CSV table of C-alpha atoms in Angstrom, one decimal:
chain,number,residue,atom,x,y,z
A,21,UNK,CA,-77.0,-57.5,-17.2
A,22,UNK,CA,-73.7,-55.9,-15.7
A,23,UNK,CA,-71.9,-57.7,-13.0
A,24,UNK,CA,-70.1,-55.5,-10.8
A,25,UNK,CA,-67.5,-56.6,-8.7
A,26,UNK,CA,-67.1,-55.3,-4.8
A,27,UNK,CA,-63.7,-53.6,-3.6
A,28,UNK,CA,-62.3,-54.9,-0.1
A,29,UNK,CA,-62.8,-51.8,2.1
A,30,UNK,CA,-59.2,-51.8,3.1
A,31,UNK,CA,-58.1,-51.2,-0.3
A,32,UNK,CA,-60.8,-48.0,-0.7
A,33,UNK,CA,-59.7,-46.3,2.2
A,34,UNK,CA,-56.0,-46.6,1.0
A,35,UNK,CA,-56.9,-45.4,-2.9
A,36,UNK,CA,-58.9,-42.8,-2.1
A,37,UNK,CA,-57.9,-39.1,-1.1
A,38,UNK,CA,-58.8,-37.4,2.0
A,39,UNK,CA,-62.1,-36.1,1.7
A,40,UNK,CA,-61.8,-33.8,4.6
A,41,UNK,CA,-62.0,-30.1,4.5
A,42,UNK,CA,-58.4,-29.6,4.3
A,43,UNK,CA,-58.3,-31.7,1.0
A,44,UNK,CA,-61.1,-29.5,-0.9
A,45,UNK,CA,-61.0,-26.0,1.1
A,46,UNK,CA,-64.2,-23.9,0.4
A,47,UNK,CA,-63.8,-20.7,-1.8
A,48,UNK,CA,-62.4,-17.6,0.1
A,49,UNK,CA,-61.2,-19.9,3.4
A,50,UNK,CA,-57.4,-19.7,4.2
A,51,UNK,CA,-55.0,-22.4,2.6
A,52,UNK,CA,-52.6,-23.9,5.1
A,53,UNK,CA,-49.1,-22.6,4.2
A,54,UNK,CA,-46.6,-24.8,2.8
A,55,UNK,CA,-44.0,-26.4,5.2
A,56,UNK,CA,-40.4,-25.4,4.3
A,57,UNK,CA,-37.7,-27.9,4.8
A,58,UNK,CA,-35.7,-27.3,7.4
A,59,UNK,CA,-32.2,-26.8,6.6
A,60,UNK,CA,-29.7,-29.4,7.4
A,61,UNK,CA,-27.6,-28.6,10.4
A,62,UNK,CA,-23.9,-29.7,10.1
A,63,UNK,CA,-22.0,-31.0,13.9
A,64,UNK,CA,-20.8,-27.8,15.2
A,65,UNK,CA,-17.1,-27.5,16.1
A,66,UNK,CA,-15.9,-27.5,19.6
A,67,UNK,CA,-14.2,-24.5,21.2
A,68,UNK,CA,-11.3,-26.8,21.9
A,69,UNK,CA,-10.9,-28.2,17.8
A,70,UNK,CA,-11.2,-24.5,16.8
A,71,UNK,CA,-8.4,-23.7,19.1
A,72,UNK,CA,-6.2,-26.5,18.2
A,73,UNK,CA,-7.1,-25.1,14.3
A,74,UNK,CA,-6.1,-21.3,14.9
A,75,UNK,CA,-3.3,-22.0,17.8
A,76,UNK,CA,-0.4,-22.3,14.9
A,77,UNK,CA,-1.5,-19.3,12.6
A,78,UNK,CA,-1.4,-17.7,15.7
A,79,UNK,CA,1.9,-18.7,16.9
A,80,UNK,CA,3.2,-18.4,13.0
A,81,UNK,CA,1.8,-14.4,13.1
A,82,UNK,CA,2.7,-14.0,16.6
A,83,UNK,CA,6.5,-14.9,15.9
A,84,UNK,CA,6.6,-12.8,12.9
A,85,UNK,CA,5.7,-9.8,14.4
A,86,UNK,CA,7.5,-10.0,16.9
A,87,UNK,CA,10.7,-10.3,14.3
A,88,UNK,CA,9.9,-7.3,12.5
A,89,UNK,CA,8.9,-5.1,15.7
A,90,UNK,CA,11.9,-6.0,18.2
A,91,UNK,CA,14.6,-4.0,16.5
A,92,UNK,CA,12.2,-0.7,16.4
A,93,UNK,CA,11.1,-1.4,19.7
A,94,UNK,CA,14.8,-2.3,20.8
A,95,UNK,CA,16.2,0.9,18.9
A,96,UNK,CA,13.5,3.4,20.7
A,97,UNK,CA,14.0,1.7,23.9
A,98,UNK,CA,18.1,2.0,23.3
A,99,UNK,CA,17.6,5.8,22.4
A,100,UNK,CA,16.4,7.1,25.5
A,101,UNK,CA,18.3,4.9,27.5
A,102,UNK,CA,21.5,5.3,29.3
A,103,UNK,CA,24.7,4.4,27.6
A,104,UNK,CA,28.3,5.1,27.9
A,105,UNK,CA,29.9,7.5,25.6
A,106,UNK,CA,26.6,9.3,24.3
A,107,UNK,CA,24.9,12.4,25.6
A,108,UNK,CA,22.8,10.2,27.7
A,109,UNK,CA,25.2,8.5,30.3
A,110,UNK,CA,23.3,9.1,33.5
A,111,UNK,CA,19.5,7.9,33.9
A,112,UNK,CA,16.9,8.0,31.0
A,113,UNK,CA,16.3,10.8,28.9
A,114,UNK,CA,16.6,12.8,25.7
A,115,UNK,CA,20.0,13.7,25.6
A,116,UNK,CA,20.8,11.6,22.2
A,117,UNK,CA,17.8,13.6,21.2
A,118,UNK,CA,19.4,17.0,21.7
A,119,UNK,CA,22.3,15.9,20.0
A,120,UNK,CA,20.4,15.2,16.7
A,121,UNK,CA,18.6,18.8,16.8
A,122,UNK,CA,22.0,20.7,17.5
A,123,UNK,CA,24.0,18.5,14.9
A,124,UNK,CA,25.2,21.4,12.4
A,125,UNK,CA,22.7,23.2,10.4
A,126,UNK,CA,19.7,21.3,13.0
A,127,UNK,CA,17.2,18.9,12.9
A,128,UNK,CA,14.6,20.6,11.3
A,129,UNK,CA,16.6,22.1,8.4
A,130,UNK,CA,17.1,18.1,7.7
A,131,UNK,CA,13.3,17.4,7.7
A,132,UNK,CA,12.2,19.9,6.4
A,133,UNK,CA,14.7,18.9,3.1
A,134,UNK,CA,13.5,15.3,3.4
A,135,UNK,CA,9.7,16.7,3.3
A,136,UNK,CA,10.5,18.8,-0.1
A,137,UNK,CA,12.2,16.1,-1.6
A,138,UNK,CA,9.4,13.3,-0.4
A,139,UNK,CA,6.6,15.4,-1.8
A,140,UNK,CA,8.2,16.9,-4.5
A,141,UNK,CA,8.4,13.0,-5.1
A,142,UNK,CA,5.3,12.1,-4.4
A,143,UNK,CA,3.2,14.6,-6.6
A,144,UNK,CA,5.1,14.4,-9.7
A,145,UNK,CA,4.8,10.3,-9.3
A,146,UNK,CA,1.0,10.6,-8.8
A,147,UNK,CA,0.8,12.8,-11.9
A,148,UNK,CA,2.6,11.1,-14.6
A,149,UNK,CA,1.6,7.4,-13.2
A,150,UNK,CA,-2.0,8.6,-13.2
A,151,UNK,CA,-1.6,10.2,-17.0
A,152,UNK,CA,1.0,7.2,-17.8
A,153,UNK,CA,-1.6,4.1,-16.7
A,154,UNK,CA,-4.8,6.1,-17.9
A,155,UNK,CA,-3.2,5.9,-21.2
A,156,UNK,CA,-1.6,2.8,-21.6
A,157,UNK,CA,-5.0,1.2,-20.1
A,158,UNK,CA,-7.7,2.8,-22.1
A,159,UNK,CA,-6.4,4.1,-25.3
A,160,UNK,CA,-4.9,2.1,-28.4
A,161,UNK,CA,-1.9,3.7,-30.2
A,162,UNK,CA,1.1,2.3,-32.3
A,163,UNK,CA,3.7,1.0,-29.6
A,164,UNK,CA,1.8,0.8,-26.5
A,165,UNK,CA,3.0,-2.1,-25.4
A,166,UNK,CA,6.7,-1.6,-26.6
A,167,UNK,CA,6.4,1.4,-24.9
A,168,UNK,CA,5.0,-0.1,-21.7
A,169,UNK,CA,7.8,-2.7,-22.0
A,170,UNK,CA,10.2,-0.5,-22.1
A,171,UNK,CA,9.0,1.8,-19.2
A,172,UNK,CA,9.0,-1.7,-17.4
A,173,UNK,CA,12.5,-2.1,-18.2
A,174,UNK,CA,14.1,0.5,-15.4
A,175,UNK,CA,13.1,-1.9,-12.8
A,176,UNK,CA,16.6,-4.2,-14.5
A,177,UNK,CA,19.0,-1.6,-14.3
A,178,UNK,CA,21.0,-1.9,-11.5
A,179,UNK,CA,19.8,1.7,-9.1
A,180,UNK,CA,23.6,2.6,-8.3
A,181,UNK,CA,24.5,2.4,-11.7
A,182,UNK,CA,22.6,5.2,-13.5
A,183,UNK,CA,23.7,7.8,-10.8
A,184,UNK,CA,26.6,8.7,-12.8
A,185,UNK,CA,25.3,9.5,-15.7
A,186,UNK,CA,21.9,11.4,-14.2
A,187,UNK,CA,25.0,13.4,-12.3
A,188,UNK,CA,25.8,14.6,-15.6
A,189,UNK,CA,22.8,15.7,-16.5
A,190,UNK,CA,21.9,17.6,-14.1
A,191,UNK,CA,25.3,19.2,-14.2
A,192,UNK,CA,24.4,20.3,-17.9
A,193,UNK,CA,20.8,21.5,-16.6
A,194,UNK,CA,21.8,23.6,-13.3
A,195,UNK,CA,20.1,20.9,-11.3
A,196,UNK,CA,22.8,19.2,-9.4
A,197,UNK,CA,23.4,19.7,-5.7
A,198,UNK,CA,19.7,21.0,-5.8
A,199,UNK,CA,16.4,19.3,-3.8
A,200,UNK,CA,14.6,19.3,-6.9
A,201,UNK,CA,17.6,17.5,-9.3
A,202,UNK,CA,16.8,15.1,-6.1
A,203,UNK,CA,13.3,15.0,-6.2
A,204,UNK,CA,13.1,14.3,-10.0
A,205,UNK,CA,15.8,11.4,-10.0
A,206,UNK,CA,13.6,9.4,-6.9
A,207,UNK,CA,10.6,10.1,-10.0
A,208,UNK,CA,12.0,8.6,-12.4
A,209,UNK,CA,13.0,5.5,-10.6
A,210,UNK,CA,9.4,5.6,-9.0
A,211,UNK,CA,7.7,5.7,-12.4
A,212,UNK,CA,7.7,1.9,-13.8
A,213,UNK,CA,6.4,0.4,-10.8
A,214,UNK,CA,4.0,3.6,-10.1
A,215,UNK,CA,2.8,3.1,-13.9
A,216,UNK,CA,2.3,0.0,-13.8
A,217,UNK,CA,0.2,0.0,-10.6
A,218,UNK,CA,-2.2,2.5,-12.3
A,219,UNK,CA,-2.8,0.5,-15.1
A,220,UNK,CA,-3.5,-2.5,-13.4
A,221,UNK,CA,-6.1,0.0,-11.6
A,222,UNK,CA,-8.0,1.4,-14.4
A,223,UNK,CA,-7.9,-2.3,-16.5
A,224,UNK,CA,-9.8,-3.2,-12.8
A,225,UNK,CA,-12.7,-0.8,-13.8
A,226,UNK,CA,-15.3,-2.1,-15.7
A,227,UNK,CA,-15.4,0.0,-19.9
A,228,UNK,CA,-18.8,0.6,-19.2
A,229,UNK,CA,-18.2,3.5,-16.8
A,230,UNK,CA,-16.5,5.4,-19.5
A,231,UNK,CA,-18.8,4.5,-22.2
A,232,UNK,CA,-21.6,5.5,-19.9
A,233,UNK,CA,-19.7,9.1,-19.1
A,234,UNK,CA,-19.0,9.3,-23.0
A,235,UNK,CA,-22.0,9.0,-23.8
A,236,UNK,CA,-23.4,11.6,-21.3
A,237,UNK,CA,-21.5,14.1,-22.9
A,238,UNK,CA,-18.0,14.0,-20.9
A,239,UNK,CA,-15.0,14.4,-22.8
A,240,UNK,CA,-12.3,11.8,-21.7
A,241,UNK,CA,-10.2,14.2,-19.2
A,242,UNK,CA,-14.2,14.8,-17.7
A,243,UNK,CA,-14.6,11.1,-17.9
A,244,UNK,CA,-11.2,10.9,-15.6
A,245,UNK,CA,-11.6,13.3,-13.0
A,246,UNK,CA,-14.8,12.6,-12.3
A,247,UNK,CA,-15.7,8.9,-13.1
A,248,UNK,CA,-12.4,6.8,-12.9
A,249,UNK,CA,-10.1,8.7,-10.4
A,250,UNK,CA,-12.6,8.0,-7.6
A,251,UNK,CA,-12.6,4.2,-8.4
A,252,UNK,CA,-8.8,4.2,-8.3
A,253,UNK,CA,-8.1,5.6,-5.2
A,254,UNK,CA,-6.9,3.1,-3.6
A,255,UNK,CA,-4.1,2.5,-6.2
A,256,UNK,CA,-3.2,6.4,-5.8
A,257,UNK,CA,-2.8,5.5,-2.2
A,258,UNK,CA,-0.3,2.9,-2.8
A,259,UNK,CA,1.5,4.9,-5.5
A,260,UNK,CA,1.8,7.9,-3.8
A,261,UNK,CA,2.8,5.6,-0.1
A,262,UNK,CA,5.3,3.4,-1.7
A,263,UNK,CA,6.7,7.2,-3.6
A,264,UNK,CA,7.2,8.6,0.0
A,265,UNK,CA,8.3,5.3,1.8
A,266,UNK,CA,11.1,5.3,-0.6
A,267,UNK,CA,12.0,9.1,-1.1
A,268,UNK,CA,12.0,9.1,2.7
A,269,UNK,CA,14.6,6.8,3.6
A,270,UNK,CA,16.7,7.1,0.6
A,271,UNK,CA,20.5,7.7,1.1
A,272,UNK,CA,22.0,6.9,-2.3
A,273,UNK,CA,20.9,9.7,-4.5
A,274,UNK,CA,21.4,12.3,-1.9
A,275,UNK,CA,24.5,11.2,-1.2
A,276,UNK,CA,25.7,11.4,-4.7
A,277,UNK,CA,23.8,14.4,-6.2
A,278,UNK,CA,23.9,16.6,-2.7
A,279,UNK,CA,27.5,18.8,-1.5
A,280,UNK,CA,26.2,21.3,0.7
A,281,UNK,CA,25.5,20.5,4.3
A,282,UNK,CA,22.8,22.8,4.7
A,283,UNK,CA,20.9,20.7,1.7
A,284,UNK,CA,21.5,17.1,3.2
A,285,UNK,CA,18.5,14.9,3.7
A,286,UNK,CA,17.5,13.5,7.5
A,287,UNK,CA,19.5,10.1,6.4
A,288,UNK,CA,22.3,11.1,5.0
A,289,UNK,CA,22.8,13.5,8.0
A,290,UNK,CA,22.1,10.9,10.8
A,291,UNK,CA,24.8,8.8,8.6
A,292,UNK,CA,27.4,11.6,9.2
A,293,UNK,CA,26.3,12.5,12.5
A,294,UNK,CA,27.3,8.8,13.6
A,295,UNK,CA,30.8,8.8,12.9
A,296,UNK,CA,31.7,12.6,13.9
A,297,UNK,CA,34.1,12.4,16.5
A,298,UNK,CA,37.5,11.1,15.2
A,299,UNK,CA,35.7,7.9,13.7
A,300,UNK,CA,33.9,7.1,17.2
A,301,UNK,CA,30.1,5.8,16.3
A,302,UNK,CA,28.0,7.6,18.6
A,303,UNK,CA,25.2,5.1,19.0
A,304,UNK,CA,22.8,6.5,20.9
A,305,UNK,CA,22.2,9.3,18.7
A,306,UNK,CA,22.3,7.4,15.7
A,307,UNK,CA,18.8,5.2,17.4
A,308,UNK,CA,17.7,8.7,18.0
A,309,UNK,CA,17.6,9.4,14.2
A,310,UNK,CA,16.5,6.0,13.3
A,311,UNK,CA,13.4,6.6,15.7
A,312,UNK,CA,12.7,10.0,14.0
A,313,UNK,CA,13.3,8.8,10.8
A,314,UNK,CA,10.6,6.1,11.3
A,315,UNK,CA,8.1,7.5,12.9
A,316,UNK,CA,6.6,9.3,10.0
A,317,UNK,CA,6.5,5.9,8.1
A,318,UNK,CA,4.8,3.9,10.5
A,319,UNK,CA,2.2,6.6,11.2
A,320,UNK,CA,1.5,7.2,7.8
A,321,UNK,CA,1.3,3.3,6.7
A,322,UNK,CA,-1.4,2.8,10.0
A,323,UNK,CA,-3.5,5.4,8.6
A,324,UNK,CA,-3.6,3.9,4.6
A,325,UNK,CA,-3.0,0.2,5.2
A,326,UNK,CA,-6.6,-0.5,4.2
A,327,UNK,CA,-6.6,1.4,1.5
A,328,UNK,CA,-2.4,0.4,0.5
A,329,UNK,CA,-3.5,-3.6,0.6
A,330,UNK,CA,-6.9,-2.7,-2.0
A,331,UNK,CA,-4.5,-0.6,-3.8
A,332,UNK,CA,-2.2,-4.3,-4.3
A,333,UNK,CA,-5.3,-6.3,-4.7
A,334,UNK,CA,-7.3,-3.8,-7.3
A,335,UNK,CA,-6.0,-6.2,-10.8
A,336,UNK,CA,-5.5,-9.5,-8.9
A,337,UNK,CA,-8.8,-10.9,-9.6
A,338,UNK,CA,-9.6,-9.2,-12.7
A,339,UNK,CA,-11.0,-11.3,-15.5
């Protein structure tokens, strides 16, 4: 005989499932769908704690550029302004202005210099960087990096100091007292930081590119113009920016390399033009050349300073 014992009815209801229609859906009805948690929601922060947070970055950036942009402000303001013993004594005006376009051989003889020598500058930079850090950053020969080192080594010797000696040189090869003996000394001072931006570049793009061009039948200059100079265009940016920044406003090697006045570069001829009269610095004219000088810098840097700070940034996180 078996004895079977009774469960309480309390304890069946809580052992059992749900034996509703829910628990054991018939074939083909819907399923309910599955409840998603909901995410957790952190305490948002008040307008006033995210202004308390932001109110000294702001006041930190706020004061800087207000350093940096009072002189240029100041200077433009000063150049149109009246001031004794200028061209400009009576009211506001251009009259420093006219000055700087009828000092000796004129205004635009002086730009149009400082435009041969800045692109002269710039092109043969972009060229031989561009070669220089393609080489260096994909191709293996004997003495690369001894090579690279050395190329590196420019940036110790003191600027001032080689003058002298390139001088020479281009005495020997018919270049002195020439825009181009000009432009080519700027290069060659541009070249160890210009090569060493491109090869931080092209180390930033992955092998695979040029493997994958390689293997579609480019050659490596194919490879180059067509796969990798796209990718480091916003190196060539900075290169070729920081190349014209720099050939722009230089005064040393014009000053040292240049004797005719018709050849003089916009700096060097607003440095003259200041002291002309019996040692007298005329300063209003002097902020009129300052203002022209700079305008071509600060329109040009507006324009690339996306693609100049990418340009800085391309190797920093590479790795």
């Amino acid at each position: 005989m078996s004895t079977h014992v009774p469960t309480p009815a309390g304890a069946q209801v809580a052992t059992e499932p749900d034996a509703g229609p829910s628990a054991h859906p018939l074939p083909g009805a819907a399923r309910p769908a599955p409840q998603r948690r909901r995410p957790v929601r952190r305490a948002p922060t008040t307008r006033v704690a995210g202004l308390v947070l932001r109110t000294p970055y702001w006041i930190f950036t706020g004061s800087l550029a207000v350093i940096f942009l009072f002189p240029l402000v100041w200077t433009a303001v000063s150049s149109v302004s009246p001031q004794a013993g200028t061209n400009q004594t009576d009211g506001w005006g251009v009259g420093n202005y006219r000055t700087l376009a009828d000092y000796q051989a004129g205004i635009w003889q002086y730009l149009a210099n400082s435009a041969f020598v800045s692109l002269t500058t710039v092109v043969l930079t972009l060229a031989i960087s561009l070669l220089g850090g393609y080489a260096f950053a994909r191709f293996s020969f004997p003495g690369r990096n001894i090579l690279f080192l050395t190329t590196l080594a420019i940036l110790m010797v003191p600027y001032a100091t080689m003058l002298i000696p390139l001088y020479v040189l281009l005495n020997e090869l018919n270049l002195q007292n020439s825009l181009i003996g000009v432009a080519l000394v700027l290069t060659m001072f541009q070249l160890p930081f210009s090569t060493f931006m491109m090869r931080i570049s092209f180390e930033a793009i992955p092998r695979e590119l040029d493997e994958a061009a390689l293997v579609d039948g480019c050659s490596s200059w194919a490879a180059l113009w067509r796969v990798l100079l796209p990718a480091v265009k916003p190196g060539l940016i900075t290169v070729g920016l920081f190349a014209f920044l720099t050939a722009w406003n230089d005064f040393m090697a014009p000053l040292i390399l240049i004797n005719d006045s018709d050849k003089l570069t916009l700096p060097l001829a607003v440095s003259n033009l200041r002291g002309q009269v019996q040692g007298v610095v005329d300063y209003g004219a002097t902020e009129a050349g300052v203002v022209v000088l700079a305008l071509p810098c600060i329109v040009l840097f507006l324009l690339l300073q996306r693609h100049y700070v990418r340009g800085f940034m391309s190797g920093a996180f590479k790795g």
